[in-house]
N, CA and C atoms as an extended XYZ file, in Angstrom:
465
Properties=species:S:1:pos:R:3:atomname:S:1:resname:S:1:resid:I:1 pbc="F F F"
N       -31.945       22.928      121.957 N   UNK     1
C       -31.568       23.097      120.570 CA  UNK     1
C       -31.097       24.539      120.355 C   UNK     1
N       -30.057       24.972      119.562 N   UNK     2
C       -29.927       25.871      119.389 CA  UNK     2
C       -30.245       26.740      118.587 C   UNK     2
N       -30.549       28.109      118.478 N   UNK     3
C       -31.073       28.993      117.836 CA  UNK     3
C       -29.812       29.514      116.490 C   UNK     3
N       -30.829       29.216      115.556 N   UNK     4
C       -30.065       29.672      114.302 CA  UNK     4
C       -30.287       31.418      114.305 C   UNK     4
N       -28.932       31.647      113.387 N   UNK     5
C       -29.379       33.238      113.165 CA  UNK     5
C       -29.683       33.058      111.465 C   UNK     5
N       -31.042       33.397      111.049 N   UNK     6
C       -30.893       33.177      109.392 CA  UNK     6
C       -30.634       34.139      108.734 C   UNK     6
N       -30.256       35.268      109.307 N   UNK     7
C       -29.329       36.247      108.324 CA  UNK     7
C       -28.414       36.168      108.350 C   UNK     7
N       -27.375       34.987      109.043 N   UNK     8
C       -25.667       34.703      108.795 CA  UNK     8
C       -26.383       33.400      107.483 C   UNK     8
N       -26.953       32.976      107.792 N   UNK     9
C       -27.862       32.027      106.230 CA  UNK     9
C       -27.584       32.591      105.305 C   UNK     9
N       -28.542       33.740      105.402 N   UNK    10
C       -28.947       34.046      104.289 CA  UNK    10
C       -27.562       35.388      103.434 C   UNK    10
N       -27.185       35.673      104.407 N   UNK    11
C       -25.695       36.529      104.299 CA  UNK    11
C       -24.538       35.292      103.313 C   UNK    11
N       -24.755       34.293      104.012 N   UNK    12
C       -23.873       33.149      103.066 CA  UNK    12
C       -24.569       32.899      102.093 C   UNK    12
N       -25.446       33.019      101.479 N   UNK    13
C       -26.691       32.129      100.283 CA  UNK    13
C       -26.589       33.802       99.347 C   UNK    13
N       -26.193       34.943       99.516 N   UNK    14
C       -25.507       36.321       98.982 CA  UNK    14
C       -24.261       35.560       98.469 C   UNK    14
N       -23.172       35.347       99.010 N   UNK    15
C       -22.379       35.950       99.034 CA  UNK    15
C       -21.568       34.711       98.152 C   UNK    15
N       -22.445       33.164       98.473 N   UNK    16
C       -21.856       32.281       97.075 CA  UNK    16
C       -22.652       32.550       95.831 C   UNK    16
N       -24.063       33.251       95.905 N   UNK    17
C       -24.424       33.361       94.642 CA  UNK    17
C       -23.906       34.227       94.040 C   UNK    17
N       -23.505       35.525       94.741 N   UNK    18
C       -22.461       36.291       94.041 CA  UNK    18
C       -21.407       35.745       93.428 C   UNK    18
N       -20.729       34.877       94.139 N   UNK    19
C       -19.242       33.968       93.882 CA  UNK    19
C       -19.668       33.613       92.212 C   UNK    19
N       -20.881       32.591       92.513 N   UNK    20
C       -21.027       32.088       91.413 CA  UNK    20
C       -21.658       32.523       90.149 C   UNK    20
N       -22.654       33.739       89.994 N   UNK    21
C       -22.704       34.483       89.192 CA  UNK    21
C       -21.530       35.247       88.621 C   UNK    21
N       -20.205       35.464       89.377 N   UNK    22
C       -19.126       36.177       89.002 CA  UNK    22
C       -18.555       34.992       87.523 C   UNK    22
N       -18.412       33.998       88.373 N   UNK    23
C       -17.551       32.595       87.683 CA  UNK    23
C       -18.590       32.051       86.367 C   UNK    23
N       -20.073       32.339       85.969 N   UNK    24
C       -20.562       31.848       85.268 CA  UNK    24
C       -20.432       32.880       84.318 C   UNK    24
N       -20.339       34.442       84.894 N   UNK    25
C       -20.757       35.570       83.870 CA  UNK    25
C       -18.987       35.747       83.462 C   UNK    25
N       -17.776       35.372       84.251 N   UNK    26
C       -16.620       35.415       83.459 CA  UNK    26
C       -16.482       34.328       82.861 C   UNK    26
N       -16.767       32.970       82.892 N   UNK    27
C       -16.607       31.786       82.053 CA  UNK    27
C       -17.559       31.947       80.494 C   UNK    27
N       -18.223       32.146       80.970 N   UNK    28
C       -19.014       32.376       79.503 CA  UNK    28
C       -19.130       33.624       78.919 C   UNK    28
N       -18.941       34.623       79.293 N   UNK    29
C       -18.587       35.693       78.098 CA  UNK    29
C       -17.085       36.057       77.663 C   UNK    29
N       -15.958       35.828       78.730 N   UNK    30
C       -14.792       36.303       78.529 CA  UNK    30
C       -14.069       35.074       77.797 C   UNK    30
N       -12.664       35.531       77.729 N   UNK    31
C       -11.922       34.109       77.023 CA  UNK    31
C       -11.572       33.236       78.345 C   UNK    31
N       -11.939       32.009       78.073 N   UNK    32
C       -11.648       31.026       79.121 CA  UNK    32
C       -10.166       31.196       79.629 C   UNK    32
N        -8.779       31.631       77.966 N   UNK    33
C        -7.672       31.267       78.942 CA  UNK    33
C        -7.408       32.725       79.750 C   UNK    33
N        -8.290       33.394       79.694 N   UNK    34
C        -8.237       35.080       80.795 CA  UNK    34
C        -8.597       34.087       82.102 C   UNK    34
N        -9.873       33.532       82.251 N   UNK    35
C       -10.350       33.645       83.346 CA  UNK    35
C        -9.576       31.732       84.139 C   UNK    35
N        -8.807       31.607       83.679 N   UNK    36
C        -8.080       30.229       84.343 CA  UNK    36
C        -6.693       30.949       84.664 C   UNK    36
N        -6.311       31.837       83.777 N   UNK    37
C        -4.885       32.586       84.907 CA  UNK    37
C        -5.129       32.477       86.490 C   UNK    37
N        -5.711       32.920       86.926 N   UNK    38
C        -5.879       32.842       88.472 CA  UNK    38
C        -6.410       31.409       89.130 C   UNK    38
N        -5.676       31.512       90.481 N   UNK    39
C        -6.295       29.734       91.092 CA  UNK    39
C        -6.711       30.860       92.538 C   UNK    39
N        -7.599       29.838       93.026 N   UNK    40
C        -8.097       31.100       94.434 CA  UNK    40
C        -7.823       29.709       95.064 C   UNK    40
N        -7.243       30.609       96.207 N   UNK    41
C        -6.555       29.843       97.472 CA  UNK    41
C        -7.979       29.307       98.464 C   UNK    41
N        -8.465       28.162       99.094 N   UNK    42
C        -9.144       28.412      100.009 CA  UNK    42
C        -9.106       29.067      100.803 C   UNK    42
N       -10.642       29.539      101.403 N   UNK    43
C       -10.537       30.372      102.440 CA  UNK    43
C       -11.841       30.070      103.576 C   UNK    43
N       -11.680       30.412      104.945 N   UNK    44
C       -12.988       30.370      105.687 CA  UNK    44
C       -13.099       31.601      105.643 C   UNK    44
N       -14.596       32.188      106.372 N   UNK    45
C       -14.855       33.548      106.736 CA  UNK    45
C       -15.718       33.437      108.077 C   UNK    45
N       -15.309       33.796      109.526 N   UNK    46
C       -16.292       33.910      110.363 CA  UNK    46
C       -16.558       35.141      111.303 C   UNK    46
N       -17.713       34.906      112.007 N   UNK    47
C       -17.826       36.763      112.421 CA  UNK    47
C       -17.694       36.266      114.261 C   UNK    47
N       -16.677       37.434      114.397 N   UNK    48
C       -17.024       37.142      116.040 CA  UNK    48
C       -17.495       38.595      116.884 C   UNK    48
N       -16.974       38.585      117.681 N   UNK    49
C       -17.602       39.620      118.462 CA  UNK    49
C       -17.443       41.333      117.499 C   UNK    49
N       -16.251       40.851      118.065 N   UNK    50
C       -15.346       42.256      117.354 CA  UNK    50
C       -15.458       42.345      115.775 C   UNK    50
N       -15.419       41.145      115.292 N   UNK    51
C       -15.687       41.731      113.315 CA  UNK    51
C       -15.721       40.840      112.906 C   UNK    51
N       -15.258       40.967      111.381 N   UNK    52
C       -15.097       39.597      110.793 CA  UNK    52
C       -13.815       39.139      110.644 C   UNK    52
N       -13.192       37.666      110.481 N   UNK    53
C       -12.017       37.150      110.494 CA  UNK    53
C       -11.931       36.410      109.263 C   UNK    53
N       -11.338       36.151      108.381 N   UNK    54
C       -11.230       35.972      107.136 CA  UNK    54
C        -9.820       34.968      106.948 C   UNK    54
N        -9.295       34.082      106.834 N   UNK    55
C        -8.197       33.347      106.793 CA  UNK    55
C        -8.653       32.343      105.411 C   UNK    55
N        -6.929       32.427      104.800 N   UNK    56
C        -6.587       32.033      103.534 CA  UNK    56
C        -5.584       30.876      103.475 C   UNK    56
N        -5.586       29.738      102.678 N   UNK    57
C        -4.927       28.816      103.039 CA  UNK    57
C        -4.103       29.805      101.675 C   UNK    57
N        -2.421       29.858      102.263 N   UNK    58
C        -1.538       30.342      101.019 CA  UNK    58
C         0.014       29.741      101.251 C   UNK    58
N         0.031       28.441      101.065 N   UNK    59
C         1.276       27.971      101.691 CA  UNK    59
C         2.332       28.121      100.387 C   UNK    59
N         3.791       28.454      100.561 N   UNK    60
C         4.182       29.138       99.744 CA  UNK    60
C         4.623       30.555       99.108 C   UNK    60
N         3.565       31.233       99.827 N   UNK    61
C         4.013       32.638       99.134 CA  UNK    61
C         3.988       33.886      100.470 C   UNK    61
N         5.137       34.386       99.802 N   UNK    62
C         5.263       35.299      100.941 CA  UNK    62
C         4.930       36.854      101.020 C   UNK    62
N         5.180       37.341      101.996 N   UNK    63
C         4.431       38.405      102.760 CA  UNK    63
C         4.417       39.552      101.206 C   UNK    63
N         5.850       39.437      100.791 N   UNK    64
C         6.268       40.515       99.802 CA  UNK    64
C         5.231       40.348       98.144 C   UNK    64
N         4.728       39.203       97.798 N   UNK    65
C         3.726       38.802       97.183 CA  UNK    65
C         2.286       38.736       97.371 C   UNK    65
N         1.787       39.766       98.202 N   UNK    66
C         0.139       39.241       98.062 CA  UNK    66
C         0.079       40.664       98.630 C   UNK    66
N        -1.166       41.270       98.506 N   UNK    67
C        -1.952       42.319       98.251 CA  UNK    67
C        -3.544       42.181       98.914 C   UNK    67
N        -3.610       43.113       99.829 N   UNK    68
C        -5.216       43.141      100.588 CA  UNK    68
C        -5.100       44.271      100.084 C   UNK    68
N        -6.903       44.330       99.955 N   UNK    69
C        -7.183       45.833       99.531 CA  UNK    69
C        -8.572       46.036      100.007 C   UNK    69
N        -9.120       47.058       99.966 N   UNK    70
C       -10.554       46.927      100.887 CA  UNK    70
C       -11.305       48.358       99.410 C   UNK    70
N       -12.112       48.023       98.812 N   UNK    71
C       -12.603       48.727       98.316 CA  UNK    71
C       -13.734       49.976       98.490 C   UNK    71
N       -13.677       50.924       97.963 N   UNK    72
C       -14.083       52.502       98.198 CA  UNK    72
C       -15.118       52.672       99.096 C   UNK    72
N       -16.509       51.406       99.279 N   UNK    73
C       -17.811       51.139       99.713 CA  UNK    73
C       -17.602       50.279      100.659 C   UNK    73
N       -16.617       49.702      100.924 N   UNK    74
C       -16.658       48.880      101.730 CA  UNK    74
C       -17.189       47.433      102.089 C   UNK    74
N       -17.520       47.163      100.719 N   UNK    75
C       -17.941       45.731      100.604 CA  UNK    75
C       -17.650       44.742       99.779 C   UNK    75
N       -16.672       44.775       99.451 N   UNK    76
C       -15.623       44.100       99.003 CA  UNK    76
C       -13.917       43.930       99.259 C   UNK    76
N       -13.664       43.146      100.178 N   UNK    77
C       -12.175       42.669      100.201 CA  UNK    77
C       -12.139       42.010       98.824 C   UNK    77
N       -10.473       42.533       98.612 N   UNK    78
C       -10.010       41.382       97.550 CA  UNK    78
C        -8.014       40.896       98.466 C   UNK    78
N        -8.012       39.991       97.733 N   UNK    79
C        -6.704       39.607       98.124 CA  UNK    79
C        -5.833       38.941       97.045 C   UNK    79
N        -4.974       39.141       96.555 N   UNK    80
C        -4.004       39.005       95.695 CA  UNK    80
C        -2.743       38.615       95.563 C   UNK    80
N        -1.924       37.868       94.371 N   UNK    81
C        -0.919       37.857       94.932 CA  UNK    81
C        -0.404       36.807       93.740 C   UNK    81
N         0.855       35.850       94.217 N   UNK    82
C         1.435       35.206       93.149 CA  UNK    82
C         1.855       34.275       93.886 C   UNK    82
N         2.158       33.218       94.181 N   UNK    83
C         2.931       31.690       94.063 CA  UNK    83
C         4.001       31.710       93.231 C   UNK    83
N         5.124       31.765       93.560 N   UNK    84
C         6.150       31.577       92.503 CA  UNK    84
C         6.605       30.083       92.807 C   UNK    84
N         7.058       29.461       92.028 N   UNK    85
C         7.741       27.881       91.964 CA  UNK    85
C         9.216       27.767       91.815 C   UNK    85
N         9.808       27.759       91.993 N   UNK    86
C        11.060       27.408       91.885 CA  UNK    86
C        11.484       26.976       90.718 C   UNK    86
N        12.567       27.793       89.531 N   UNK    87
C        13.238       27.221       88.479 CA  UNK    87
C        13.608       25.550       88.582 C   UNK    87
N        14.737       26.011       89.478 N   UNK    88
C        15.338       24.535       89.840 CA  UNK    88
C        14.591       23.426       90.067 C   UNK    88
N        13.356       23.730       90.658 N   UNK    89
C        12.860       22.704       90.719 CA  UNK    89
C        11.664       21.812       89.178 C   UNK    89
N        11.404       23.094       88.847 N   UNK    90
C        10.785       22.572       87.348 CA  UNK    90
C        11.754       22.445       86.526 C   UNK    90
N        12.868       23.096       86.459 N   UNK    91
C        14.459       22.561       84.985 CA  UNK    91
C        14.573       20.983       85.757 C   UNK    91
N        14.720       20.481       86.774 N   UNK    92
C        15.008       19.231       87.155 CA  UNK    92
C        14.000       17.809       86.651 C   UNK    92
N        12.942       18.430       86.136 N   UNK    93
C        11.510       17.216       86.426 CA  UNK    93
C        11.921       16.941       85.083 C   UNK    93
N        12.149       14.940       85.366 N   UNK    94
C        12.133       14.205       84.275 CA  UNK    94
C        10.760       13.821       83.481 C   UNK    94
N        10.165       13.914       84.329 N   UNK    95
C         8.412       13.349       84.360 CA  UNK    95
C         7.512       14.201       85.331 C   UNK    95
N         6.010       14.005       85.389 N   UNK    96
C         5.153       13.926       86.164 CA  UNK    96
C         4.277       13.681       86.045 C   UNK    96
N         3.725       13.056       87.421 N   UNK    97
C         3.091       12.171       87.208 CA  UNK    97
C         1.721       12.459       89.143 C   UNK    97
N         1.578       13.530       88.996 N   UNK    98
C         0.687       14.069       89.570 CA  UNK    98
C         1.204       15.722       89.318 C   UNK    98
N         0.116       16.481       89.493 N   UNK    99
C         0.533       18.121       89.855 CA  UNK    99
C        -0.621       18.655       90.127 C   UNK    99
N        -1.170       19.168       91.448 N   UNK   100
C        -2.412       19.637       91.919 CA  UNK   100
C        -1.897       21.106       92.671 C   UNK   100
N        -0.594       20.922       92.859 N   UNK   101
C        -0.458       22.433       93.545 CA  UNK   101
C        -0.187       23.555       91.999 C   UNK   101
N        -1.004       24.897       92.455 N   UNK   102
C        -1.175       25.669       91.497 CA  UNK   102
C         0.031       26.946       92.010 C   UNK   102
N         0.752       27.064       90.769 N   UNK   103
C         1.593       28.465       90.793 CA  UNK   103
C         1.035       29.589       90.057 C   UNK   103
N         1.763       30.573       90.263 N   UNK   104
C         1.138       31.618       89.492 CA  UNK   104
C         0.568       33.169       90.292 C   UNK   104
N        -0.339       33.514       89.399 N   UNK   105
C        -1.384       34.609       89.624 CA  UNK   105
C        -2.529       34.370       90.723 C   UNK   105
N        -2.883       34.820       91.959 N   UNK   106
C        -4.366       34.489       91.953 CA  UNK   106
C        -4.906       35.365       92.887 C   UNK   106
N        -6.005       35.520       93.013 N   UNK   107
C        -6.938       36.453       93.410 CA  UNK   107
C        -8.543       35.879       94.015 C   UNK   107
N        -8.612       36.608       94.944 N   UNK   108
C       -10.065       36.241       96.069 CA  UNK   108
C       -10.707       37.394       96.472 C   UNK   108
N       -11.622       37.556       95.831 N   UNK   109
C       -13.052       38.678       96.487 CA  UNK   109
C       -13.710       38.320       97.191 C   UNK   109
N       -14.033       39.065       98.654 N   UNK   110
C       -14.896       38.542       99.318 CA  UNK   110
C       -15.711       39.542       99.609 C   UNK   110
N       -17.304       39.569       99.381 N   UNK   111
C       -18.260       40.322       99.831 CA  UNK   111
C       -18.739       40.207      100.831 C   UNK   111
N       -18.795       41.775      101.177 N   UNK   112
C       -18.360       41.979      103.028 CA  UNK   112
C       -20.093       42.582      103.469 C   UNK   112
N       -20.833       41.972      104.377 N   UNK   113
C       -22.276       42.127      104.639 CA  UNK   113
C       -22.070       43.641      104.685 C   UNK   113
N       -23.380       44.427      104.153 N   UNK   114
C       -23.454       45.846      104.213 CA  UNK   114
C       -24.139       46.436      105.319 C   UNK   114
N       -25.001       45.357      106.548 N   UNK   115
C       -25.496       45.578      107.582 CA  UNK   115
C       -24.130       45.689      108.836 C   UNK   115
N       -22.656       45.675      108.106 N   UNK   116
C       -21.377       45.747      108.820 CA  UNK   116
C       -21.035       46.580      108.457 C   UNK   116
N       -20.444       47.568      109.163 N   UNK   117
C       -19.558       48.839      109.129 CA  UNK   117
C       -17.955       48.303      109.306 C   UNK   117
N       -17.630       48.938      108.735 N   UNK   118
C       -16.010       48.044      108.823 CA  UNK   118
C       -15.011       49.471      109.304 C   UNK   118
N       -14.317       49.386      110.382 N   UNK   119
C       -13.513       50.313      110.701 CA  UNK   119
C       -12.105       50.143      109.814 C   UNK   119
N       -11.902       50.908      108.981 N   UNK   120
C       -11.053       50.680      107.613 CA  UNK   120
C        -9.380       50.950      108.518 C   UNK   120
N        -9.187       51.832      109.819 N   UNK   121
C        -7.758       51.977      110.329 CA  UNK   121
C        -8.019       50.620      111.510 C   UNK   121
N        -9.275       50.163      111.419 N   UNK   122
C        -8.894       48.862      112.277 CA  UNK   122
C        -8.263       47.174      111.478 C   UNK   122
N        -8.041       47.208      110.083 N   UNK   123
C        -7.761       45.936      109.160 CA  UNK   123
C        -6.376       45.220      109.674 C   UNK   123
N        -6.574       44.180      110.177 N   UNK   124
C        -4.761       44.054      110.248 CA  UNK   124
C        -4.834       42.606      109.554 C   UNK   124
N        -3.797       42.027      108.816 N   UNK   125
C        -3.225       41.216      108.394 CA  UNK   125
C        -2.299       40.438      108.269 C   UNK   125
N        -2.033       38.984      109.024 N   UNK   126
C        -0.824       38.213      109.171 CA  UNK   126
C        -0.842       37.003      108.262 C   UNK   126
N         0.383       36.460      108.130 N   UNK   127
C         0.467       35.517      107.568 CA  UNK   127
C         1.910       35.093      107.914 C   UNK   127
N         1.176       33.572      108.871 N   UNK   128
C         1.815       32.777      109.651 CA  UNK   128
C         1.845       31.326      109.551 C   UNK   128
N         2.566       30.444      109.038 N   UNK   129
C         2.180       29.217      109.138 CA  UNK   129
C         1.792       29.178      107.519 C   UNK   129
N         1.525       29.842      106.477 N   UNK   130
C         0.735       29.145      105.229 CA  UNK   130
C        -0.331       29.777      105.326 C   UNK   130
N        -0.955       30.740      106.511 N   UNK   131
C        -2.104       31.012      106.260 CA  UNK   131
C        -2.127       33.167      106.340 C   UNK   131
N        -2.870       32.867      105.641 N   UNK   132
C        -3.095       34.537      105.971 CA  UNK   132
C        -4.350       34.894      106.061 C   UNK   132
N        -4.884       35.732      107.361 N   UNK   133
C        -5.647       36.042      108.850 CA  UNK   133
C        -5.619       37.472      108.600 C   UNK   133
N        -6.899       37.452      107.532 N   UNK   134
C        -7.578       38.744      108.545 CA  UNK   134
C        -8.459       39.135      109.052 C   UNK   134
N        -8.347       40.572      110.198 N   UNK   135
C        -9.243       40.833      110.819 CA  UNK   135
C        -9.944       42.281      110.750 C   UNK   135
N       -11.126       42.057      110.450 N   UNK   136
C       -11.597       43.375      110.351 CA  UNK   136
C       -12.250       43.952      111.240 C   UNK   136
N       -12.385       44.945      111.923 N   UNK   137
C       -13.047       45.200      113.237 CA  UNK   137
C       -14.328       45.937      112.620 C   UNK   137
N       -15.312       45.820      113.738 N   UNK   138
C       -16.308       46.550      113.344 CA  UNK   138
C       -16.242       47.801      113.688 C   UNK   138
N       -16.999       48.840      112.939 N   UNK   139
C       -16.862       50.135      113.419 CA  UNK   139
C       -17.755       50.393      114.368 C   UNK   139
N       -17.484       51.191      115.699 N   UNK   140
C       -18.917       51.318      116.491 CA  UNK   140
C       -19.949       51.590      115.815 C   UNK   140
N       -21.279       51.026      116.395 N   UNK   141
C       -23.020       51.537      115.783 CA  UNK   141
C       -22.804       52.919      116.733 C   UNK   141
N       -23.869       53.911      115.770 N   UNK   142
C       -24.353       55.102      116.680 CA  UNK   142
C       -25.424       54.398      117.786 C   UNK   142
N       -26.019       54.764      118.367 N   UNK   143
C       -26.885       54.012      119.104 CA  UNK   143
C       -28.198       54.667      118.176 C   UNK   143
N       -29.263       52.923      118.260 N   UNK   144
C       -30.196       53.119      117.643 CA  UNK   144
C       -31.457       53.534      117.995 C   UNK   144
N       -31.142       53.861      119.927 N   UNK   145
C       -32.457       53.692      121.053 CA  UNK   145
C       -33.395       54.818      120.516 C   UNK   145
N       -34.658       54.942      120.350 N   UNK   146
C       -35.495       55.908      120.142 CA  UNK   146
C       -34.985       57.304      121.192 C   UNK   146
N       -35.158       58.277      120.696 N   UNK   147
C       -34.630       59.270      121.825 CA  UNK   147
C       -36.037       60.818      121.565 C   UNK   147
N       -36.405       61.192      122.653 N   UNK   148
C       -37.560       62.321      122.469 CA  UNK   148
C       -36.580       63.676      121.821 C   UNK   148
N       -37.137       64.307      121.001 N   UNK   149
C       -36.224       65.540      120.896 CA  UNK   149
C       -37.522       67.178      121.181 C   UNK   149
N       -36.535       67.789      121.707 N   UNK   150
C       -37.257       68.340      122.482 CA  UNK   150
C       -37.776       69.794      121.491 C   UNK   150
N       -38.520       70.544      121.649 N   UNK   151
C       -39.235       71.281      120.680 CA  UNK   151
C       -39.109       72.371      121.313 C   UNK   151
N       -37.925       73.813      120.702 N   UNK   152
C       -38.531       74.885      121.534 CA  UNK   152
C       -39.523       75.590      120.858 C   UNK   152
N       -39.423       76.374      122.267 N   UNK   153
C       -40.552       77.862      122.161 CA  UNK   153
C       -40.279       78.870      121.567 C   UNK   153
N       -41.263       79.578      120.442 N   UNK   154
C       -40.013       80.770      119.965 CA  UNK   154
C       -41.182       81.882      120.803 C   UNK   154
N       -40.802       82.900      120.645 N   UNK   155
C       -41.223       84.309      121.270 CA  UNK   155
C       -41.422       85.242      120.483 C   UNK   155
């Protein structure tokens, strides 16, 4: 059987209650039509050797539209950006009669574990296929090994 790690648990059980304290404390105090401007794109988040990897489903919008940003502390990515739709294609619609894809504004915070050091000139970001991939490297640890320090003699 395999061994769980319960601080990637409990690191996820952070980081949606954050999500969702954000979405309850902007739904109910702000104006609802503020906080429905934005649609958040899905996203996974997983950690591998080297850091964390972060990928966004964003089919549609391109490189020149969206915005990573890594904030002052380092524990918060956000990602940003717009969906634009095509005139032509909305002046043409006689009807409809489904619409689930969202245009527009939208925006994704992700809170970044603080037991991670994030090397801020290591961030790179692609977007290939609909998706946009990033990677954050970790910054080296100092080493944590106990070490004797040595005491001089004064004279």
């Amino acid at each position: 059987m395999a061994r769980r790690d319960y601080r990637d648990l409990l690191r996820q059980m952070e980081q949606d209650m954050q999500r969702f304290t954000e979405e309850a404390f902007v739904s109910f105090f702000d104006n609802p039509t503020t906080y429905h401007r934005f649609w958040q794109p899905a996203a996974d988040v997983h950690e591998t050797d080297a850091g964390i990897v972060i990928k966004l489903e964003l089919a549609g919008v391109t490189t020149d539209s969206v915005n990573v940003s890594l904030s002052g502390d380092g524990r918060r990515l956000v990602v940003s950006g717009t969906r634009v739709e095509e005139n032509d294609e909305r002046i043409t619609r006689i009807g409809c009669h489904q619409l689930e894809i969202y245009f527009g504004p939208f925006e994704r915070t992700f809170l970044l574990p603080d037991d991670r050091e994030i090397d801020r000139d290591g961030i790179a970001a692609t977007l290939r296929d609909g998706f946009l991939t990033i990677t954050l490297r970790r910054q080296p640890r100092a080493s944590l090994a106990s070490r004797n320090i040595p005491i001089a003699i004064e004279d």
